[in-house]
PDB file of C-alpha atoms (C1' of nucleotides) in Angstrom:
ATOM      1  CA  MET A1441      65.898  12.505 146.928  1.00  0.00           C
ATOM      2  CA  SER A1442      68.983  12.466 149.104  1.00  0.00           C
ATOM      3  CA  VAL A1443      72.774  12.345 148.118  1.00  0.00           C
ATOM      4  CA  ASP A1444      72.861   8.817 148.773  1.00  0.00           C
ATOM      5  CA  GLU A1445      69.885   7.824 146.854  1.00  0.00           C
ATOM      6  CA  ILE A1446      71.686   9.023 143.876  1.00  0.00           C
ATOM      7  CA  ARG A1447      74.820   7.625 144.615  1.00  0.00           C
ATOM      8  CA  ARG A1448      73.139   4.293 145.015  1.00  0.00           C
ATOM      9  CA  ARG A1449      70.454   4.549 142.563  1.00  0.00           C
ATOM     10  CA  PRO A1450      69.721   1.079 140.636  1.00  0.00           C
ATOM     11  CA  SER A1451      71.286   1.239 137.463  1.00  0.00           C
ATOM     12  CA  ASN A1452      68.794   0.034 134.321  1.00  0.00           C
ATOM     13  CA  THR A1453      71.542  -0.733 131.931  1.00  0.00           C
ATOM     14  CA  ARG A1454      73.274  -3.524 134.100  1.00  0.00           C
ATOM     15  CA  ALA A1455      73.344  -4.665 137.834  1.00  0.00           C
ATOM     16  CA  SER A1456      75.082  -2.122 140.178  1.00  0.00           C
ATOM     17  CA  VAL A1457      77.764  -3.811 142.373  1.00  0.00           C
ATOM     18  CA  LEU A1458      77.356  -2.473 146.042  1.00  0.00           C
ATOM     19  CA  ARG A1459      81.537  -1.808 146.669  1.00  0.00           C
ATOM     20  CA  ALA A1460      83.081  -3.066 149.632  1.00  0.00           C
ATOM     21  CA  PRO A1461      81.993  -0.516 152.829  1.00  0.00           C
ATOM     22  CA  GLY A1462      84.860   1.673 153.226  1.00  0.00           C
ATOM     23  CA  PRO A1463      86.009   4.638 155.674  1.00  0.00           C
ATOM     24  CA  CYS A1464      83.534   6.745 153.015  1.00  0.00           C
ATOM     25  CA  ALA A1465      80.408   6.485 150.817  1.00  0.00           C
ATOM     26  CA  ARG A1466      81.237   5.201 147.417  1.00  0.00           C
ATOM     27  CA  TRP A1467      79.610   6.088 144.071  1.00  0.00           C
ATOM     28  CA  ASP A1468      78.244   3.202 142.016  1.00  0.00           C
ATOM     29  CA  ASP A1469      80.115   3.309 138.676  1.00  0.00           C
ATOM     30  CA  ASP A1470      76.976   3.359 136.746  1.00  0.00           C
ATOM     31  CA  ASN A1471      75.438   6.110 138.397  1.00  0.00           C
ATOM     32  CA  ALA A1472      78.817   8.261 138.549  1.00  0.00           C
ATOM     33  CA  ALA A1473      78.980   7.297 134.750  1.00  0.00           C
ATOM     34  CA  PHE A1474      75.068   8.496 134.386  1.00  0.00           C
ATOM     35  CA  ILE A1475      75.879  11.806 136.406  1.00  0.00           C
ATOM     36  CA  ARG A1476      78.643  12.626 134.474  1.00  0.00           C
ATOM     37  CA  GLU A1477      76.473  12.288 131.220  1.00  0.00           C
ATOM     38  CA  ILE A1478      73.851  14.472 132.196  1.00  0.00           C
ATOM     39  CA  LEU A1479      76.734  17.235 133.294  1.00  0.00           C
ATOM     40  CA  ASP A1480      78.203  16.609 129.862  1.00  0.00           C
ATOM     41  CA  LEU A1481      75.057  17.993 128.048  1.00  0.00           C
ATOM     42  CA  VAL A1482      74.241  20.482 130.826  1.00  0.00           C
ATOM     43  CA  GLY A1483      78.063  21.562 131.273  1.00  0.00           C
ATOM     44  CA  ASP A1484      78.186  21.763 127.388  1.00  0.00           C
ATOM     45  CA  LYS A1485      79.981  25.010 126.241  1.00  0.00           C
ATOM     46  CA  TRP A1486      76.765  26.213 123.814  1.00  0.00           C
ATOM     47  CA  SER A1487      74.490  23.575 125.344  1.00  0.00           C
ATOM     48  CA  VAL A1488      72.794  25.884 128.255  1.00  0.00           C
ATOM     49  CA  LEU A1489      73.157  29.256 126.071  1.00  0.00           C
ATOM     50  CA  VAL A1490      70.797  27.578 123.457  1.00  0.00           C
ATOM     51  CA  ILE A1491      68.477  26.462 125.820  1.00  0.00           C
ATOM     52  CA  GLY A1492      68.257  29.766 127.841  1.00  0.00           C
ATOM     53  CA  THR A1493      68.068  31.386 124.327  1.00  0.00           C
ATOM     54  CA  LEU A1494      65.163  29.247 123.014  1.00  0.00           C
ATOM     55  CA  ALA A1495      62.988  30.119 126.543  1.00  0.00           C
ATOM     56  CA  ASP A1496      60.925  32.605 124.682  1.00  0.00           C
ATOM     57  CA  GLY A1497      60.147  30.916 121.962  1.00  0.00           C
ATOM     58  CA  PRO A1498      60.624  29.392 119.114  1.00  0.00           C
ATOM     59  CA  VAL A1499      64.203  30.580 116.989  1.00  0.00           C
ATOM     60  CA  ARG A1500      65.698  30.644 113.522  1.00  0.00           C
ATOM     61  CA  TYR A1501      68.985  29.057 113.057  1.00  0.00           C
ATOM     62  CA  SER A1502      70.793  32.199 112.111  1.00  0.00           C
ATOM     63  CA  ASP A1503      69.006  34.153 114.689  1.00  0.00           C
ATOM     64  CA  LEU A1504      70.513  31.824 117.220  1.00  0.00           C
ATOM     65  CA  ALA A1505      74.252  32.195 115.812  1.00  0.00           C
ATOM     66  CA  ASP A1506      73.436  35.870 116.172  1.00  0.00           C
ATOM     67  CA  ALA A1507      71.849  35.456 119.559  1.00  0.00           C
ATOM     68  CA  ILE A1508      74.958  34.014 121.148  1.00  0.00           C
ATOM     69  CA  PRO A1509      78.200  35.535 121.095  1.00  0.00           C
ATOM     70  CA  GLY A1510      81.218  33.235 119.912  1.00  0.00           C
ATOM     71  CA  VAL A1511      79.535  30.198 118.846  1.00  0.00           C
ATOM     72  CA  SER A1512      80.790  28.950 115.641  1.00  0.00           C
ATOM     73  CA  GLN A1513      78.229  27.354 112.772  1.00  0.00           C
ATOM     74  CA  ARG A1514      80.117  23.615 113.364  1.00  0.00           C
ATOM     75  CA  MET A1515      79.445  24.254 117.076  1.00  0.00           C
ATOM     76  CA  LEU A1516      75.785  25.649 116.976  1.00  0.00           C
ATOM     77  CA  THR A1517      74.699  22.652 114.510  1.00  0.00           C
ATOM     78  CA  LEU A1518      76.413  19.973 116.562  1.00  0.00           C
ATOM     79  CA  THR A1519      75.118  21.096 119.550  1.00  0.00           C
ATOM     80  CA  LEU A1520      71.608  21.788 117.940  1.00  0.00           C
ATOM     81  CA  LYS A1521      71.836  17.857 117.033  1.00  0.00           C
ATOM     82  CA  GLN A1522      72.898  16.907 120.064  1.00  0.00           C
ATOM     83  CA  LEU A1523      70.140  18.409 122.221  1.00  0.00           C
ATOM     84  CA  ARG A1524      67.358  17.015 119.421  1.00  0.00           C
ATOM     85  CA  ARG A1525      68.783  13.595 120.080  1.00  0.00           C
ATOM     86  CA  THR A1526      68.140  13.858 123.976  1.00  0.00           C
ATOM     87  CA  GLY A1527      64.837  15.241 122.840  1.00  0.00           C
ATOM     88  CA  LEU A1528      65.393  18.725 124.598  1.00  0.00           C
ATOM     89  CA  VAL A1529      64.936  20.598 121.452  1.00  0.00           C
ATOM     90  CA  ALA A1530      62.631  20.318 118.413  1.00  0.00           C
ATOM     91  CA  ARG A1531      63.330  21.599 114.791  1.00  0.00           C
ATOM     92  CA  GLU A1532      60.818  22.535 112.374  1.00  0.00           C
ATOM     93  CA  ALA A1533      61.865  23.517 108.834  1.00  0.00           C
ATOM     94  CA  PHE A1534      59.369  25.508 106.549  1.00  0.00           C
ATOM     95  CA  ALA A1535      59.438  24.724 102.864  1.00  0.00           C
ATOM     96  CA  GLU A1536      59.624  28.208 101.685  1.00  0.00           C
ATOM     97  CA  VAL A1537      61.907  30.233 100.099  1.00  0.00           C
ATOM     98  CA  PRO A1538      64.522  30.982 101.133  1.00  0.00           C
ATOM     99  CA  PRO A1539      64.632  28.522 103.752  1.00  0.00           C
ATOM    100  CA  ARG A1540      63.115  28.871 107.290  1.00  0.00           C
ATOM    101  CA  VAL A1541      64.103  26.256 110.228  1.00  0.00           C
ATOM    102  CA  GLU A1542      62.830  27.133 113.581  1.00  0.00           C
ATOM    103  CA  TYR A1543      64.008  25.654 116.835  1.00  0.00           C
ATOM    104  CA  ARG A1544      62.208  25.276 120.208  1.00  0.00           C
ATOM    105  CA  LEU A1545      62.073  24.148 123.575  1.00  0.00           C
ATOM    106  CA  THR A1546      60.204  20.750 124.185  1.00  0.00           C
ATOM    107  CA  PRO A1547      58.695  20.129 127.560  1.00  0.00           C
ATOM    108  CA  LEU A1548      61.527  18.361 128.276  1.00  0.00           C
ATOM    109  CA  GLY A1549      63.336  21.316 127.372  1.00  0.00           C
ATOM    110  CA  ALA A1550      61.550  23.270 129.443  1.00  0.00           C
ATOM    111  CA  SER A1551      61.721  21.392 132.604  1.00  0.00           C
ATOM    112  CA  LEU A1552      65.320  21.183 132.397  1.00  0.00           C
ATOM    113  CA  LEU A1553      65.565  24.806 131.593  1.00  0.00           C
ATOM    114  CA  SER A1554      63.914  25.931 134.847  1.00  0.00           C
ATOM    115  CA  THR A1555      66.282  23.537 136.797  1.00  0.00           C
ATOM    116  CA  VAL A1556      69.236  25.045 135.263  1.00  0.00           C
ATOM    117  CA  LEU A1557      67.855  28.107 136.214  1.00  0.00           C
ATOM    118  CA  ALA A1558      68.302  27.433 139.828  1.00  0.00           C
ATOM    119  CA  LEU A1559      71.785  26.979 139.156  1.00  0.00           C
ATOM    120  CA  ALA A1560      72.145  30.383 136.971  1.00  0.00           C
ATOM    121  CA  GLU A1561      70.297  31.948 140.355  1.00  0.00           C
ATOM    122  CA  TRP A1562      72.978  30.393 142.529  1.00  0.00           C
ATOM    123  CA  SER A1563      75.612  31.725 140.407  1.00  0.00           C
ATOM    124  CA  ALA A1564      74.339  35.170 140.758  1.00  0.00           C
ATOM    125  CA  GLU A1565      74.107  35.610 144.133  1.00  0.00           C
ATOM    126  CA  HIS A1566      77.528  34.008 145.019  1.00  0.00           C
ATOM    127  CA  PHE A1567      79.256  35.262 142.157  1.00  0.00           C
ATOM    128  CA  ALA A1568      81.113  38.173 144.301  1.00  0.00           C
ATOM    129  CA  GLU A1569      81.713  35.825 147.383  1.00  0.00           C
ATOM    130  CA  ILE A1570      83.695  33.310 144.075  1.00  0.00           C
ATOM    131  CA  ARG A1571      85.573  36.079 142.877  1.00  0.00           C
ATOM    132  CA  GLY A1572      86.753  37.295 146.301  1.00  0.00           C
ATOM    133  CA  ASN A1573      88.237  33.587 147.415  1.00  0.00           C
ATOM    134  CA  GLN A1574      89.724  33.227 143.751  1.00  0.00           C
ATOM    135  CA  LEU A1575      92.109  36.704 144.337  1.00  0.00           C
ATOM    136  CA  ALA A1576      92.377  35.315 147.883  1.00  0.00           C
ATOM    137  CA  TYR A1577      93.874  31.945 146.773  1.00  0.00           C
ATOM    138  CA  ASP A1578      95.912  33.472 144.196  1.00  0.00           C
ATOM    139  CA  ARG A1579      97.763  35.634 146.791  1.00  0.00           C
ATOM    140  CA  GLY A1580      98.788  33.176 148.342  1.00  0.00           C
TER     141      GLY A1580
ATOM    142  CA  MET B1031      65.042  35.489 138.734  1.00  0.00           C
ATOM    143  CA  SER B1032      63.925  35.471 135.372  1.00  0.00           C
ATOM    144  CA  VAL B1033      65.749  34.123 132.400  1.00  0.00           C
ATOM    145  CA  ASP B1034      66.086  37.658 130.775  1.00  0.00           C
ATOM    146  CA  GLU B1035      67.215  38.716 134.470  1.00  0.00           C
ATOM    147  CA  ILE B1036      69.992  36.492 134.201  1.00  0.00           C
ATOM    148  CA  ARG B1037      70.820  37.457 130.690  1.00  0.00           C
ATOM    149  CA  ARG B1038      70.989  41.022 131.582  1.00  0.00           C
ATOM    150  CA  ARG B1039      72.346  41.018 134.849  1.00  0.00           C
ATOM    151  CA  PRO B1040      74.452  44.001 135.082  1.00  0.00           C
ATOM    152  CA  SER B1041      78.274  42.555 134.997  1.00  0.00           C
ATOM    153  CA  ASN B1042      80.580  44.211 137.749  1.00  0.00           C
ATOM    154  CA  THR B1043      83.535  43.605 135.605  1.00  0.00           C
ATOM    155  CA  ARG B1044      83.342  46.123 133.091  1.00  0.00           C
ATOM    156  CA  ALA B1045      79.943  48.096 131.788  1.00  0.00           C
ATOM    157  CA  SER B1046      77.964  45.450 129.698  1.00  0.00           C
ATOM    158  CA  VAL B1047      76.739  46.904 126.336  1.00  0.00           C
ATOM    159  CA  LEU B1048      72.805  45.915 125.414  1.00  0.00           C
ATOM    160  CA  ARG B1049      72.853  44.700 121.960  1.00  0.00           C
ATOM    161  CA  ALA B1050      70.799  46.162 119.647  1.00  0.00           C
ATOM    162  CA  PRO B1051      67.065  44.618 119.697  1.00  0.00           C
ATOM    163  CA  GLY B1052      66.774  41.995 117.111  1.00  0.00           C
ATOM    164  CA  PRO B1053      64.779  38.921 116.518  1.00  0.00           C
ATOM    165  CA  CYS B1054      65.343  37.239 119.638  1.00  0.00           C
ATOM    166  CA  ALA B1055      66.784  37.917 123.272  1.00  0.00           C
ATOM    167  CA  ARG B1056      70.256  37.958 123.377  1.00  0.00           C
ATOM    168  CA  TRP B1057      72.805  36.818 125.706  1.00  0.00           C
ATOM    169  CA  ASP B1058      75.126  39.860 126.851  1.00  0.00           C
ATOM    170  CA  ASP B1059      78.901  39.088 126.502  1.00  0.00           C
ATOM    171  CA  ASP B1060      79.842  39.261 129.846  1.00  0.00           C
ATOM    172  CA  ASN B1061      76.833  37.537 131.247  1.00  0.00           C
ATOM    173  CA  ALA B1062      77.396  34.642 128.854  1.00  0.00           C
ATOM    174  CA  ALA B1063      80.939  34.311 129.840  1.00  0.00           C
ATOM    175  CA  PHE B1064      79.910  34.254 133.249  1.00  0.00           C
ATOM    176  CA  ILE B1065      77.425  31.589 133.167  1.00  0.00           C
ATOM    177  CA  ARG B1066      79.757  29.437 131.221  1.00  0.00           C
ATOM    178  CA  GLU B1067      82.469  30.003 133.883  1.00  0.00           C
ATOM    179  CA  ILE B1068      80.340  28.508 136.643  1.00  0.00           C
ATOM    180  CA  LEU B1069      79.213  25.587 134.479  1.00  0.00           C
ATOM    181  CA  ASP B1070      82.767  25.062 133.475  1.00  0.00           C
ATOM    182  CA  LEU B1071      83.560  24.335 137.005  1.00  0.00           C
ATOM    183  CA  VAL B1072      80.325  22.501 137.788  1.00  0.00           C
ATOM    184  CA  GLY B1073      80.279  20.455 134.258  1.00  0.00           C
ATOM    185  CA  ASP B1074      83.724  19.473 134.828  1.00  0.00           C
ATOM    186  CA  LYS B1075      84.541  15.909 134.476  1.00  0.00           C
ATOM    187  CA  TRP B1076      85.307  15.420 138.314  1.00  0.00           C
ATOM    188  CA  SER B1077      84.208  18.379 140.265  1.00  0.00           C
ATOM    189  CA  VAL B1078      80.275  17.425 141.135  1.00  0.00           C
ATOM    190  CA  LEU B1079      81.543  13.660 141.820  1.00  0.00           C
ATOM    191  CA  VAL B1080      84.013  14.905 144.472  1.00  0.00           C
ATOM    192  CA  ILE B1081      81.830  17.133 145.734  1.00  0.00           C
ATOM    193  CA  GLY B1082      79.085  14.315 146.051  1.00  0.00           C
ATOM    194  CA  THR B1083      81.405  12.185 147.799  1.00  0.00           C
ATOM    195  CA  LEU B1084      82.365  15.179 150.599  1.00  0.00           C
ATOM    196  CA  ALA B1085      78.441  15.290 151.431  1.00  0.00           C
ATOM    197  CA  ASP B1086      78.862  13.125 154.521  1.00  0.00           C
ATOM    198  CA  GLY B1087      81.954  14.839 155.916  1.00  0.00           C
ATOM    199  CA  PRO B1088      85.714  15.234 155.942  1.00  0.00           C
ATOM    200  CA  VAL B1089      87.425  12.670 153.463  1.00  0.00           C
ATOM    201  CA  ARG B1090      91.008  12.033 153.279  1.00  0.00           C
ATOM    202  CA  TYR B1091      92.732  12.575 149.577  1.00  0.00           C
ATOM    203  CA  SER B1092      93.225   8.551 149.342  1.00  0.00           C
ATOM    204  CA  ASP B1093      89.810   7.956 150.358  1.00  0.00           C
ATOM    205  CA  LEU B1094      88.448  10.346 147.799  1.00  0.00           C
ATOM    206  CA  ALA B1095      90.708   8.315 145.152  1.00  0.00           C
ATOM    207  CA  ASP B1096      89.067   5.104 146.100  1.00  0.00           C
ATOM    208  CA  ALA B1097      85.669   6.487 146.287  1.00  0.00           C
ATOM    209  CA  ILE B1098      85.499   8.055 142.606  1.00  0.00           C
ATOM    210  CA  PRO B1099      85.874   5.569 139.997  1.00  0.00           C
ATOM    211  CA  GLY B1100      88.381   6.312 137.405  1.00  0.00           C
ATOM    212  CA  VAL B1101      89.759   9.425 138.413  1.00  0.00           C
ATOM    213  CA  SER B1102      93.615   9.620 138.392  1.00  0.00           C
ATOM    214  CA  GLN B1103      95.873  11.332 141.094  1.00  0.00           C
ATOM    215  CA  ARG B1104      96.535  13.976 138.825  1.00  0.00           C
ATOM    216  CA  MET B1105      92.908  14.938 138.124  1.00  0.00           C
ATOM    217  CA  LEU B1106      91.929  14.327 141.939  1.00  0.00           C
ATOM    218  CA  THR B1107      94.645  16.950 142.592  1.00  0.00           C
ATOM    219  CA  LEU B1108      93.903  19.488 140.179  1.00  0.00           C
ATOM    220  CA  THR B1109      90.268  19.307 141.010  1.00  0.00           C
ATOM    221  CA  LEU B1110      90.690  19.811 144.398  1.00  0.00           C
ATOM    222  CA  LYS B1111      93.250  23.132 143.701  1.00  0.00           C
ATOM    223  CA  GLN B1112      90.279  24.265 141.915  1.00  0.00           C
ATOM    224  CA  LEU B1113      87.645  23.478 144.058  1.00  0.00           C
ATOM    225  CA  ARG B1114      89.923  25.217 147.221  1.00  0.00           C
ATOM    226  CA  ARG B1115      90.266  27.810 144.940  1.00  0.00           C
ATOM    227  CA  THR B1116      86.679  28.492 144.764  1.00  0.00           C
ATOM    228  CA  GLY B1117      85.941  28.354 147.990  1.00  0.00           C
ATOM    229  CA  LEU B1118      83.669  25.197 147.791  1.00  0.00           C
ATOM    230  CA  VAL B1119      86.121  22.727 149.291  1.00  0.00           C
ATOM    231  CA  ALA B1120      88.497  23.448 152.332  1.00  0.00           C
ATOM    232  CA  ARG B1121      91.778  21.214 153.020  1.00  0.00           C
ATOM    233  CA  GLU B1122      93.161  20.361 156.666  1.00  0.00           C
ATOM    234  CA  ALA B1123      95.931  19.089 157.045  1.00  0.00           C
ATOM    235  CA  PHE B1124      97.405  16.881 160.425  1.00  0.00           C
ATOM    236  CA  ALA B1125     100.859  16.781 161.648  1.00  0.00           C
ATOM    237  CA  GLU B1126     101.072  13.173 162.007  1.00  0.00           C
ATOM    238  CA  VAL B1127     103.096  10.200 160.609  1.00  0.00           C
ATOM    239  CA  PRO B1128     101.742   8.964 158.394  1.00  0.00           C
ATOM    240  CA  PRO B1129     100.349  12.183 157.191  1.00  0.00           C
ATOM    241  CA  ARG B1130      96.803  13.201 157.126  1.00  0.00           C
ATOM    242  CA  VAL B1131      94.905  15.471 154.985  1.00  0.00           C
ATOM    243  CA  GLU B1132      91.054  16.079 154.841  1.00  0.00           C
ATOM    244  CA  TYR B1133      88.810  17.883 152.690  1.00  0.00           C
ATOM    245  CA  ARG B1134      85.669  18.799 153.564  1.00  0.00           C
ATOM    246  CA  LEU B1135      82.977  21.213 152.033  1.00  0.00           C
ATOM    247  CA  THR B1136      82.550  24.743 153.062  1.00  0.00           C
ATOM    248  CA  PRO B1137      79.403  26.320 153.675  1.00  0.00           C
ATOM    249  CA  LEU B1138      79.685  27.557 149.777  1.00  0.00           C
ATOM    250  CA  GLY B1139      80.410  24.150 148.574  1.00  0.00           C
ATOM    251  CA  ALA B1140      77.216  22.797 150.674  1.00  0.00           C
ATOM    252  CA  SER B1141      75.018  25.342 149.367  1.00  0.00           C
ATOM    253  CA  LEU B1142      76.052  24.494 145.860  1.00  0.00           C
ATOM    254  CA  LEU B1143      75.718  20.577 146.677  1.00  0.00           C
ATOM    255  CA  SER B1144      71.769  21.372 147.320  1.00  0.00           C
ATOM    256  CA  THR B1145      71.593  22.829 143.851  1.00  0.00           C
ATOM    257  CA  VAL B1146      73.297  20.528 142.031  1.00  0.00           C
ATOM    258  CA  LEU B1147      71.127  17.919 143.849  1.00  0.00           C
ATOM    259  CA  ALA B1148      68.308  19.272 141.929  1.00  0.00           C
ATOM    260  CA  LEU B1149      69.852  18.665 139.077  1.00  0.00           C
ATOM    261  CA  ALA B1150      70.738  15.253 139.773  1.00  0.00           C
ATOM    262  CA  GLU B1151      66.935  14.475 140.508  1.00  0.00           C
ATOM    263  CA  TRP B1152      65.832  15.927 137.259  1.00  0.00           C
ATOM    264  CA  SER B1153      68.139  13.244 135.973  1.00  0.00           C
ATOM    265  CA  ALA B1154      66.888  10.760 137.609  1.00  0.00           C
ATOM    266  CA  GLU B1155      63.392  11.399 136.661  1.00  0.00           C
ATOM    267  CA  HIS B1156      64.026  11.910 133.159  1.00  0.00           C
ATOM    268  CA  PHE B1157      66.832   9.270 132.800  1.00  0.00           C
ATOM    269  CA  ALA B1158      64.566   6.978 130.991  1.00  0.00           C
ATOM    270  CA  GLU B1159      62.688   9.371 128.841  1.00  0.00           C
ATOM    271  CA  ILE B1160      66.200  10.564 127.765  1.00  0.00           C
ATOM    272  CA  ARG B1161      67.339   7.319 126.940  1.00  0.00           C
ATOM    273  CA  GLY B1162      64.285   6.709 124.794  1.00  0.00           C
ATOM    274  CA  ASN B1163      64.483   9.395 122.897  1.00  0.00           C
ATOM    275  CA  GLN B1164      68.456   9.001 121.782  1.00  0.00           C
ATOM    276  CA  LEU B1165      67.600   5.426 120.919  1.00  0.00           C
ATOM    277  CA  ALA B1166      64.405   6.921 118.448  1.00  0.00           C
ATOM    278  CA  TYR B1167      66.670   9.399 117.097  1.00  0.00           C
ATOM    279  CA  ASP B1168      69.200   7.058 116.526  1.00  0.00           C
ATOM    280  CA  ARG B1169      66.643   4.982 114.812  1.00  0.00           C
ATOM    281  CA  GLY B1170      65.720   7.292 112.083  1.00  0.00           C
TER     282      GLY B1170
ATOM    283  C1'  DC C1113     100.145   8.962 152.216  1.00  0.00           C
ATOM    284  C1'  DA C1114      99.534  12.640 149.784  1.00  0.00           C
ATOM    285  C1'  DG C1115     100.823  14.983 146.306  1.00  0.00           C
ATOM    286  C1'  DT C1116     105.033  16.191 141.850  1.00  0.00           C
ATOM    287  C1'  DA C1117     106.629  16.114 137.352  1.00  0.00           C
ATOM    288  C1'  DT C1118     107.138  14.434 132.990  1.00  0.00           C
ATOM    289  C1'  DC C1119     105.571  12.390 129.205  1.00  0.00           C
ATOM    290  C1'  DC C1120     102.099  11.316 125.728  1.00  0.00           C
ATOM    291  C1'  DT C1121      97.694  11.068 123.342  1.00  0.00           C
ATOM    292  C1'  DC C1122      93.339  11.971 121.455  1.00  0.00           C
ATOM    293  C1'  DT C1123      89.409  15.095 121.141  1.00  0.00           C
ATOM    294  C1'  DG C1124      87.189  19.702 121.311  1.00  0.00           C
ATOM    295  C1'  DA C1125      86.167  22.663 118.760  1.00  0.00           C
ATOM    296  C1'  DG C1126      87.796  27.261 115.875  1.00  0.00           C
ATOM    297  C1'  DA C1127      88.526  28.697 110.661  1.00  0.00           C
ATOM    298  C1'  DT C1128      87.557  28.408 106.300  1.00  0.00           C
ATOM    299  C1'  DA C1129      85.189  26.775 102.116  1.00  0.00           C
ATOM    300  C1'  DC C1130      81.687  24.496  99.834  1.00  0.00           C
ATOM    301  C1'  DT C1131      76.199  23.177  99.036  1.00  0.00           C
ATOM    302  C1'  DG C1132      71.036  21.948  98.442  1.00  0.00           C
TER     303       DG C1132
ATOM    304  C1'  DC D 691      69.183  30.241 104.798  1.00  0.00           C
ATOM    305  C1'  DA D 692      70.804  26.551 107.170  1.00  0.00           C
ATOM    306  C1'  DG D 693      73.731  23.912 106.916  1.00  0.00           C
ATOM    307  C1'  DT D 694      78.026  20.100 105.682  1.00  0.00           C
ATOM    308  C1'  DA D 695      83.315  19.031 105.202  1.00  0.00           C
ATOM    309  C1'  DT D 696      88.364  19.506 105.844  1.00  0.00           C
ATOM    310  C1'  DC D 697      91.708  21.192 108.087  1.00  0.00           C
ATOM    311  C1'  DT D 698      94.175  22.178 112.378  1.00  0.00           C
ATOM    312  C1'  DC D 699      95.934  22.757 116.940  1.00  0.00           C
ATOM    313  C1'  DA D 700      95.598  23.636 121.854  1.00  0.00           C
ATOM    314  C1'  DG D 701      94.889  21.533 125.891  1.00  0.00           C
ATOM    315  C1'  DA D 702      92.275  18.208 128.771  1.00  0.00           C
ATOM    316  C1'  DG D 703      93.319  14.491 130.636  1.00  0.00           C
ATOM    317  C1'  DG D 704      95.637   9.407 131.237  1.00  0.00           C
ATOM    318  C1'  DA D 705      99.804   6.562 132.523  1.00  0.00           C
ATOM    319  C1'  DT D 706     104.168   6.363 134.661  1.00  0.00           C
ATOM    320  C1'  DA D 707     107.559   7.491 137.663  1.00  0.00           C
ATOM    321  C1'  DC D 708     109.731  10.020 141.508  1.00  0.00           C
ATOM    322  C1'  DT D 709     109.436  12.919 146.547  1.00  0.00           C
ATOM    323  C1'  DG D 710     108.620  15.048 151.255  1.00  0.00           C
TER     324       DG D 710
END
DNA sequence: CAGTATCCTCTGAGATACTG
DNA sequence: CAGTATCTCAGAGGATACTG
């Protein structure tokens, strides 16, 4: 899929209006909003860390909290809720004492994991280059 | 590169400390911070839209503003500054009247574009499924 | 045209305390 | 254990006006 196809992808929420031709390609409002929605999800402060933690199999709530440095209970709960709503993560509660709740990736979540992994790989590859650019820029 | 390799990738900022083994894999603090840094960049409200707009070649400041729905001058300027600092975007000013300034992707920026495109493609493929999940979740 | 400068608002998110 | 309920605050980001 090309950039332009994504930019112009017909919206299924309302008729998308092609803007008047200009000096460069323009984002259709709907598609810009849609991309932003996915990026909000992926770019969310904790989502990707949660997804990465669930890569190897089901994990309990408290183990998630331990595995992810710095996450608060509130944010972990909100993040999990959001991921469940999107269908990336499934929750299973066991009727035991003490209570046990496990979270795991759905197939959809697993497919996103591999995509996000490509981004992580890119980051790892260009880490040094980016740091160098930042230093050079900051020097003047 | 596997999830675990990314999770454990040795930091070049300070010695990374492997955490005590637990019930599930844990993120090393440094690597979690690094991934968050890249996701902050990519997940930024305007960055990806700017990068996508520059996909086809150099674009002037005011054309960028027109091409990206809803961006304010302030945010466009800040986003471009950030992208330049990271080395994803280059700026060229022409000594003319009226002044002309063009922005274009660097090779680094172009390589990120293709990676982000994979994410956009994933989004497009699973758009309907995600919307359905959200509806189902919201119903009860 | 291509930005800066300033003000202002509103939300993301941490800390803390409580509960089934 | 696995959450929820409040309080609080910094800062992301919009609107507007100004400038080289």
